[in-house]
Short mmCIF file of C-alpha atoms and ligand atoms in Angstrom, two decimals:
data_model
loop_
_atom_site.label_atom_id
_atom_site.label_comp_id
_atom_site.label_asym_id
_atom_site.label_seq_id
_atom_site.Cartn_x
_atom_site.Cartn_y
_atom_site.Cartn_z
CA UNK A 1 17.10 48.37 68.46
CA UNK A 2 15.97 45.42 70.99
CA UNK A 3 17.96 45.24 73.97
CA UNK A 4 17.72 43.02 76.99
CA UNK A 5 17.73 45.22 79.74
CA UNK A 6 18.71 44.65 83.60
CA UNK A 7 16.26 47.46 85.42
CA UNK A 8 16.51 45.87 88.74
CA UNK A 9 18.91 43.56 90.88
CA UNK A 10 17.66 40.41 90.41
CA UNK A 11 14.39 41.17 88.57
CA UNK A 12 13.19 40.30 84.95
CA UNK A 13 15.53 40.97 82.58
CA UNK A 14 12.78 42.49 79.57
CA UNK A 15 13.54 43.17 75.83
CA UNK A 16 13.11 46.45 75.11
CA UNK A 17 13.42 48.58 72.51
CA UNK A 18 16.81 51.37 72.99
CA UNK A 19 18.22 54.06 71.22
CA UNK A 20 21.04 52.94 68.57
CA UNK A 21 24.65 52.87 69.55
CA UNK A 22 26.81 55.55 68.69
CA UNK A 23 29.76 55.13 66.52
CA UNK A 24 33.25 56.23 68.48
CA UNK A 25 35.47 58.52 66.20
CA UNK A 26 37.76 55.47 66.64
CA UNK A 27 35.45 52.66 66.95
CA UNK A 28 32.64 50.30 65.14
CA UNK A 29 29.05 49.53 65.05
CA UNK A 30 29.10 45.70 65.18
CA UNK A 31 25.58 44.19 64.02
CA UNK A 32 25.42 41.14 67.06
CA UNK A 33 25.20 37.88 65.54
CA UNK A 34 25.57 35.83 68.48
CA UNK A 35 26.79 36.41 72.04
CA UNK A 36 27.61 33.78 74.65
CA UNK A 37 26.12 33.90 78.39
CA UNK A 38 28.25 34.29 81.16
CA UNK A 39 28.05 33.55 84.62
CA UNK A 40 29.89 37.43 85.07
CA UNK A 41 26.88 38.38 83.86
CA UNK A 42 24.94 36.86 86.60
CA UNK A 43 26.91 38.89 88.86
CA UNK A 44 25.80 41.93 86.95
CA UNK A 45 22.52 40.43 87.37
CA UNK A 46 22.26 40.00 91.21
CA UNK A 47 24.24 43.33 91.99
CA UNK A 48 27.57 42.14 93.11
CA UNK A 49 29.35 43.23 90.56
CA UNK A 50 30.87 46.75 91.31
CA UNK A 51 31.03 48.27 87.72
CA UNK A 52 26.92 47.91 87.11
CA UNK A 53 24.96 51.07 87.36
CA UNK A 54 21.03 50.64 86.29
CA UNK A 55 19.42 50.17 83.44
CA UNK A 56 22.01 47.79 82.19
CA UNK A 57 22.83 45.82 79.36
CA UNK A 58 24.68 43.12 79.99
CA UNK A 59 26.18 40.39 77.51
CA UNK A 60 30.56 40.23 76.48
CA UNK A 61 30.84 37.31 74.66
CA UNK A 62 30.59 38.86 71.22
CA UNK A 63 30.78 38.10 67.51
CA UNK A 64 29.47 39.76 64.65
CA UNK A 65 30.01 42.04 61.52
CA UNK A 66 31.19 45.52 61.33
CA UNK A 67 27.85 47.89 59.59
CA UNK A 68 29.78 51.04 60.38
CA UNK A 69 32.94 52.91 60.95
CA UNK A 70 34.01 56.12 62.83
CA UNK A 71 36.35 58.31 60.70
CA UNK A 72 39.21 57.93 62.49
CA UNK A 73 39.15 53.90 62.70
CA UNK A 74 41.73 52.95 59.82
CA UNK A 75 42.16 49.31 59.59
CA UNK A 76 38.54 47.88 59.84
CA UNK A 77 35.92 47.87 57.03
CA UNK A 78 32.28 46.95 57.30
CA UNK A 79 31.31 43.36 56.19
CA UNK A 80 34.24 42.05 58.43
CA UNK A 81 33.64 39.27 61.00
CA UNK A 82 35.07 40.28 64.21
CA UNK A 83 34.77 39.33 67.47
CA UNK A 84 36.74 41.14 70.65
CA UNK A 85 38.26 40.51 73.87
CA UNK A 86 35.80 41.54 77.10
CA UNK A 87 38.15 43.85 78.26
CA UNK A 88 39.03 46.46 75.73
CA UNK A 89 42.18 48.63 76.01
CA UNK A 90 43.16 52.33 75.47
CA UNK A 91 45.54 50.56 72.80
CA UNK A 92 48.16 53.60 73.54
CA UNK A 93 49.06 53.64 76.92
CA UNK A 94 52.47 51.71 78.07
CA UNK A 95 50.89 48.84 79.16
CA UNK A 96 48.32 48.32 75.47
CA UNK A 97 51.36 49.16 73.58
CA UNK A 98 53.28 45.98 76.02
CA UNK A 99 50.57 43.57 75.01
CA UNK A 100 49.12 43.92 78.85
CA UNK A 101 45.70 45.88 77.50
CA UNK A 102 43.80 43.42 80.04
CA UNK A 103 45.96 45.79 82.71
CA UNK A 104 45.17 49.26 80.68
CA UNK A 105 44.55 51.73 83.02
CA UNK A 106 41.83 53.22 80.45
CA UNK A 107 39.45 49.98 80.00
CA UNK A 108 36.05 49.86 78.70
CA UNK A 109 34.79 46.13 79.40
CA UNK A 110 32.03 45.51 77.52
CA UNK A 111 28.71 44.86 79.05
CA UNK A 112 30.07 46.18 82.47
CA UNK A 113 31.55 49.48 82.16
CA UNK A 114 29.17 50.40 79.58
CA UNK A 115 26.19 48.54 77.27
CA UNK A 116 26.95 45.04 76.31
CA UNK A 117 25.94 42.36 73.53
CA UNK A 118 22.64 41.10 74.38
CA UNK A 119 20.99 43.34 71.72
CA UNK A 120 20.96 43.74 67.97
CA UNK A 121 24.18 46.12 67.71
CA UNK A 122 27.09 47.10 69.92
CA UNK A 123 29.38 49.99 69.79
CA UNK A 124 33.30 48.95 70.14
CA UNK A 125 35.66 51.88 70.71
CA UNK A 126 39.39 51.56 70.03
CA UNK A 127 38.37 49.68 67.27
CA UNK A 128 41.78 49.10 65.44
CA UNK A 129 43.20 47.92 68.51
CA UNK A 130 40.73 45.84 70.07
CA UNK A 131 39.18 44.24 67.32
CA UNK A 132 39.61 40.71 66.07
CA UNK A 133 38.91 39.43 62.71
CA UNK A 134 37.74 35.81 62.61
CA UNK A 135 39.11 33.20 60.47
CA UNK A 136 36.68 31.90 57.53
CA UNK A 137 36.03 28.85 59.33
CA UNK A 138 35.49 29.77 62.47
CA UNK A 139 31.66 30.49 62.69
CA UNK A 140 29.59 33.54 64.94
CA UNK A 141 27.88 31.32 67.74
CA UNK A 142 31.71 29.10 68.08
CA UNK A 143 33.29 32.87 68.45
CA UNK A 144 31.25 34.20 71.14
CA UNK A 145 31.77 30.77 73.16
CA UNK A 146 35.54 32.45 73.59
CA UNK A 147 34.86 36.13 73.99
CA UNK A 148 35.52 35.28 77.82
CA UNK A 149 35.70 31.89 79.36
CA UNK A 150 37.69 29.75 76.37
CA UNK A 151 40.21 33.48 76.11
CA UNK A 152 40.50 33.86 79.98
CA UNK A 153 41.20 30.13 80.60
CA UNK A 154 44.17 30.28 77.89
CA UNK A 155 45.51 33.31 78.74
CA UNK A 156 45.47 31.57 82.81
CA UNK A 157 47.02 27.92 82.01
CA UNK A 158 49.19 28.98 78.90
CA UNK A 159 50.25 33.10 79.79
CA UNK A 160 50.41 33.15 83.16
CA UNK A 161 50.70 29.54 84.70
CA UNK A 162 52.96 28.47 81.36
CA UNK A 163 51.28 25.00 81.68
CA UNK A 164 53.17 22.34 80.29
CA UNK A 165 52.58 19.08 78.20
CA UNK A 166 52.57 16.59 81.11
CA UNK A 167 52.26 18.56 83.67
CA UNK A 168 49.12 17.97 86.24
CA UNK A 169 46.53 20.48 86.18
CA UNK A 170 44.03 20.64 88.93
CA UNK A 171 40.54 22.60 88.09
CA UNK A 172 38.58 23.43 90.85
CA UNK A 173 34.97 24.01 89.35
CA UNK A 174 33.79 23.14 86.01
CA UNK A 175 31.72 25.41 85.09
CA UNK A 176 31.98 27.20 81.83
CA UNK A 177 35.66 28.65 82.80
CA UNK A 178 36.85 25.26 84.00
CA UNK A 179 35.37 23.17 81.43
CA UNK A 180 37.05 26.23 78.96
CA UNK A 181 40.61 24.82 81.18
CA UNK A 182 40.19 21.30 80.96
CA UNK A 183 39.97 21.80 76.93
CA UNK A 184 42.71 23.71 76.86
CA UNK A 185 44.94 21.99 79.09
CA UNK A 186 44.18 18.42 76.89
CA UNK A 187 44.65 20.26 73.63
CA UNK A 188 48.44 21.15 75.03
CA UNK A 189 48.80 17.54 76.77
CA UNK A 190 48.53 18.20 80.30
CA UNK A 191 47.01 15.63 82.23
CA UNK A 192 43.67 17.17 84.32
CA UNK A 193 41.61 16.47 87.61
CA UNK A 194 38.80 17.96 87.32
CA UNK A 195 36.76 18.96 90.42
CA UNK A 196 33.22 20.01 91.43
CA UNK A 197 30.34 18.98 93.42
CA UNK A 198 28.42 18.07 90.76
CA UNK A 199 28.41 14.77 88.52
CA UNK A 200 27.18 15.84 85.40
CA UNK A 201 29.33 18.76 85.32
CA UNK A 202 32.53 15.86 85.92
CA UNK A 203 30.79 14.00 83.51
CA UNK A 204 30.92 16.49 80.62
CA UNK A 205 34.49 17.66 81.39
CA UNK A 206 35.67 13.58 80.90
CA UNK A 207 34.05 14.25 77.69
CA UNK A 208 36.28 17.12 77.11
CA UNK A 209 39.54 15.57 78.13
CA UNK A 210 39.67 15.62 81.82
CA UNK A 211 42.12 12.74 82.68
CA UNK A 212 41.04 11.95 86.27
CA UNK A 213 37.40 13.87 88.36
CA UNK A 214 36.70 14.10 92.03
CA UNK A 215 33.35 14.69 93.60
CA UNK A 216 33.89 16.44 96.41
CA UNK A 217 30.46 16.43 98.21
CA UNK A 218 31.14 14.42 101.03
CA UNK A 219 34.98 15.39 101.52
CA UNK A 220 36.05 17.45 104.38
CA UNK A 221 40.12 17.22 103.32
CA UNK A 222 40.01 17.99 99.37
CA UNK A 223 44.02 19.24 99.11
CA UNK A 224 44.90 16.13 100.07
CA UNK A 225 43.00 14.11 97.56
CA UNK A 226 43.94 15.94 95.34
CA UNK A 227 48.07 15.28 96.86
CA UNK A 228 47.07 11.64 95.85
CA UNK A 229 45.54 11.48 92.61
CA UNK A 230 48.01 13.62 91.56
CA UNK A 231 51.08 11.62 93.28
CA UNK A 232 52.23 15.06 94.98
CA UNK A 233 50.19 17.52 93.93
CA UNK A 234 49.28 19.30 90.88
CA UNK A 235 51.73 21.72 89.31
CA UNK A 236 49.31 24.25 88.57
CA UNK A 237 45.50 24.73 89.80
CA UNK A 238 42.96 26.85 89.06
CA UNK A 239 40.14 28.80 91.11
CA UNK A 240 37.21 28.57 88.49
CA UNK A 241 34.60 29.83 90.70
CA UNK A 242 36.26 32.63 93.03
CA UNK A 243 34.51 31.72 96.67
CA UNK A 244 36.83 30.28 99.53
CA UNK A 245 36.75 27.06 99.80
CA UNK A 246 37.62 26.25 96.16
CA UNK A 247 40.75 28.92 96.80
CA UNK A 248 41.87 27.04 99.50
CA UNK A 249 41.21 23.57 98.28
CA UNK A 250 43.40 24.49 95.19
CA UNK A 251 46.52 26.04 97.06
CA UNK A 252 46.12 23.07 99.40
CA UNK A 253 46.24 20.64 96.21
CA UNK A 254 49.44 21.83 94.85
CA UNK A 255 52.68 20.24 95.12
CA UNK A 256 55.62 22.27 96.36
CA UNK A 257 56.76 25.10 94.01
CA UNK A 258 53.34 24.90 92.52
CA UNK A 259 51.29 27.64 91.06
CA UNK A 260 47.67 28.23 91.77
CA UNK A 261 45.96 31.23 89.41
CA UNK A 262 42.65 32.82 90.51
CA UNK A 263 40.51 32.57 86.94
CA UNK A 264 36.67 32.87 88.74
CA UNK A 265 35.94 36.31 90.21
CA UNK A 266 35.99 36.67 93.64
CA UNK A 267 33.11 38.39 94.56
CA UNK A 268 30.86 38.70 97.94
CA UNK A 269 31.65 37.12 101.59
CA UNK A 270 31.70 34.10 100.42
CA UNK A 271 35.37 34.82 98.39
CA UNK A 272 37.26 36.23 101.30
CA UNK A 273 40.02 33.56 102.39
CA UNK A 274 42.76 33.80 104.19
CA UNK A 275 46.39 33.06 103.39
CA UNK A 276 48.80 30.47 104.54
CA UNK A 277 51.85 32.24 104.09
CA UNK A 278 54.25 30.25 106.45
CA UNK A 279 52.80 26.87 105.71
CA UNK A 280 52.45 27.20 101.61
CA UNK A 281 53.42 30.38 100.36
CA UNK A 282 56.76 30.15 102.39
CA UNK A 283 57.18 26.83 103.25
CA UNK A 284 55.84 25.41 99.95
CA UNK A 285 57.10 27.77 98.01
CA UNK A 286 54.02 28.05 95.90
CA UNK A 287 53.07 30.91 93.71
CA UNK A 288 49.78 32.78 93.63
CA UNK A 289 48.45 34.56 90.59
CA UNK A 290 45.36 36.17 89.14
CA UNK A 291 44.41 36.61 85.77
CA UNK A 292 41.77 38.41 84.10
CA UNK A 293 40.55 38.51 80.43
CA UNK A 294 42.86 38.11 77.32
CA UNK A 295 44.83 41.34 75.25
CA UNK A 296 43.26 40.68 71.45
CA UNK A 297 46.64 40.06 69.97
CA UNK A 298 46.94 36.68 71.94
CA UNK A 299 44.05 35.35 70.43
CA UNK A 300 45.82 34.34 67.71
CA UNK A 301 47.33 31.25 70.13
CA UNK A 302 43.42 29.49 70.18
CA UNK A 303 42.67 29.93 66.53
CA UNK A 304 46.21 28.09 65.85
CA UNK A 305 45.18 25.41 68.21
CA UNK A 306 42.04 25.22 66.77
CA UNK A 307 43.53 25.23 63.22
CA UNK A 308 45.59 22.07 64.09
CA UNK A 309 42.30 20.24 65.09
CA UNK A 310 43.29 20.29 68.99
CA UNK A 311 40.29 22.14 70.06
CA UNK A 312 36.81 22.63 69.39
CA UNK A 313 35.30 25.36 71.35
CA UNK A 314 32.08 24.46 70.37
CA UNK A 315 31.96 21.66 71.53
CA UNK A 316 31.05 23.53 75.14
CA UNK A 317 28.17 24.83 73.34
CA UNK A 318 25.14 23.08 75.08
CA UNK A 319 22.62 25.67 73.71
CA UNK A 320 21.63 27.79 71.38
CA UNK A 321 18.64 30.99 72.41
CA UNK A 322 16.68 33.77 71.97
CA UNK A 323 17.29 37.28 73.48
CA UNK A 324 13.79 36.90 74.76
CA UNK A 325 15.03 33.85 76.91
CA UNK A 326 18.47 35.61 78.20
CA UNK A 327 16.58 36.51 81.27
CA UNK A 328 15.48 32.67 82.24
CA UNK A 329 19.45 31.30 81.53
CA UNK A 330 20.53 34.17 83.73
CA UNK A 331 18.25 33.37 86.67
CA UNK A 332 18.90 30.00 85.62
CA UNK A 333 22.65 30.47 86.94
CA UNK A 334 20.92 30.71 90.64
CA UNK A 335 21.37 27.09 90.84
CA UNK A 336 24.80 26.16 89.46
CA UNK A 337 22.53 23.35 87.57
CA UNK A 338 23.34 24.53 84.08
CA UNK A 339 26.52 22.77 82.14
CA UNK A 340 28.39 24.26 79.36
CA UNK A 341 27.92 27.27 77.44
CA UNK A 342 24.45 29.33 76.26
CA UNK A 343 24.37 31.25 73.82
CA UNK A 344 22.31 34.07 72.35
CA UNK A 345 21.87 33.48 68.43
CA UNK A 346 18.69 35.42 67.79
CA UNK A 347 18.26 38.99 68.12
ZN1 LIG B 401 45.78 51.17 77.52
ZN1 LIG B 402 32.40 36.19 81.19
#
């Protein structure tokens, strides 16, 4: 089958032709019909990301139809759409069987821990478990848009931070992950500052319901700003792209009792901040969480919102590609240029 293939940090990224997948005794062959582009896989890319060994295949943004099952996977029957959380769990251990599989001690994340989606079929282990059948209406390329950055930024705002209607929510960085917040947030009625260096990125997230943006280029004291637009601070910010200044400009934004979560991956020296404790942990009382990925039993909570016509994940969808061109997005990432989501639609 054709796979794009990583061979070296930061090098071409070739389609080549690889052996088949293998079916797990518990798992699926999924035939790829589309798969989004994420900037974690530009970390797999450029060699920061701890879980890549070479030749890779990258790609965890997923969606696609089942074409064969292992004899011990029950519930799933080829022909069925499906599409899967990154981060797939044991499904038995205490913390799968809790709804925590994101947590599982046993994870396989897809396209890190072992081949990914950027080629023509994937192998999904723990299939009963980890699988997710997609509503009719909901169609392949719209499906792989979620697979991370739309799933991780409602699991963040909505799991973990408990977001409320009303309630101010700061986004430091729109890229795919915050732009994935700001929809989310407006689809549940928070009111959102969104935050970047980059117009056209603030642009596109007023598009997508950000209630208030702020450039911050030229500004040396961005907590504060955000203090004032958000008369006090915001009740809950986000980290959406994991280096230190945007960790400290959104603990430094919240208002007392706030809660910051870390949604962009911290990766490199450029994500190692330090902590105020006595001024804002202690002081400020505010609370600091991470998050990572979604279990596939909580993806339920998007389709209903997208069932009642409050979001429309593809609307992040900025482009559609090749597998021949994953190689160009990915280097593409280099510059922080590129708005929205890519995704891979032919194989
Ligand atoms: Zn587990
Ligand atoms: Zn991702």
């Amino acid at each position: 089958m054709r796979a794009a293939i990583f061979e070296q940090f930061n090098g071409p990224i070739p389609v080549v032709e690889i052996a088949e997948p293998e079916c797990p005794g518990d798992g699926v062959i999924v035939e790829i019909k589309a798969c989004g582009i994420c900037r974690s896989d530009w970390h797999g890319w450029n060699g920061t990301d701890p879980d890549i060994s070479l030749p890779h295949v990258g790609g965890h943004e997923f969606a696609g139809v089942i074409v064969e099952t292992g004899s011990d996977c029950t519930q799933r029957q080829i022909g069925e759409r499906v599409t899967a959380p990154f981060i797939l769990g044991c499904g038995i251990c205490g913390e799968c069987q809790h709804g925590d599989a994101t947590i599982c001690d046993h994870q396989h994340v897809v396209g890190f821990s072992g081949f990914g989606a950027f080629a023509q079929r994937l192998a999904v282990p723990h299939a009963d478990f980890n699988l997710v059948q997609l509503p009719e209406e909901i169609d392949f390329v719209t499906a792989a848009s979620m697979g991370c950055r739309m799933t991780t930024a409602y699991r963040g705002l909505v799991d973990r931070a408990q977001l409320q209607p009303g309630e101010w929510l700061a986004v430091h960085g729109v890229g795919g992950v915050g732009l994935s917040a700001v929809m989310i947030a407006a689809a549940i009625g928070a009111k959102v500052l969104a935050i970047d260096v980059n117009d056209d990125a603030l642009k596109m997230a007023s598009q997508l319901g950000a209630t208030a943006t702020l450039n911050v280029s030229n500004l040396s004291n961005v907590g504060a700003k955000v203090r004032e637009i958000t008369s006090g601070g915001a009740d809950v910010s986000i980290d959406a792209l994991g280096i230190t200044a945007t960790f400290h400009n959104s603990i430094y934004g919240l208002r007392k009792l706030g809660r910051h979560v870390q949604i962009g991956m911290p990766l490199g020296e450029h994500a190692k901040p330090d902590l105020p404790l006595l001024d804002l942990v202690y002081a400020r009382q505010i609370s600091i969480m991470g998050t990572r990925g979604i279990a596939s039993s909580r993806f339920s909570g998007i389709f209903g919102l997208i069932a009642d016509g409050k979001l429309d994940p593809g609307k992040l969808i900025t482009r559609q590609v090749s597998l021949d061109q994953v190689g160009e997005v990915i280097k593409g990432m280099n510059t922080y240029t590129d708005h929205g989501i890519a995704v891979v639609s032919q194989f």
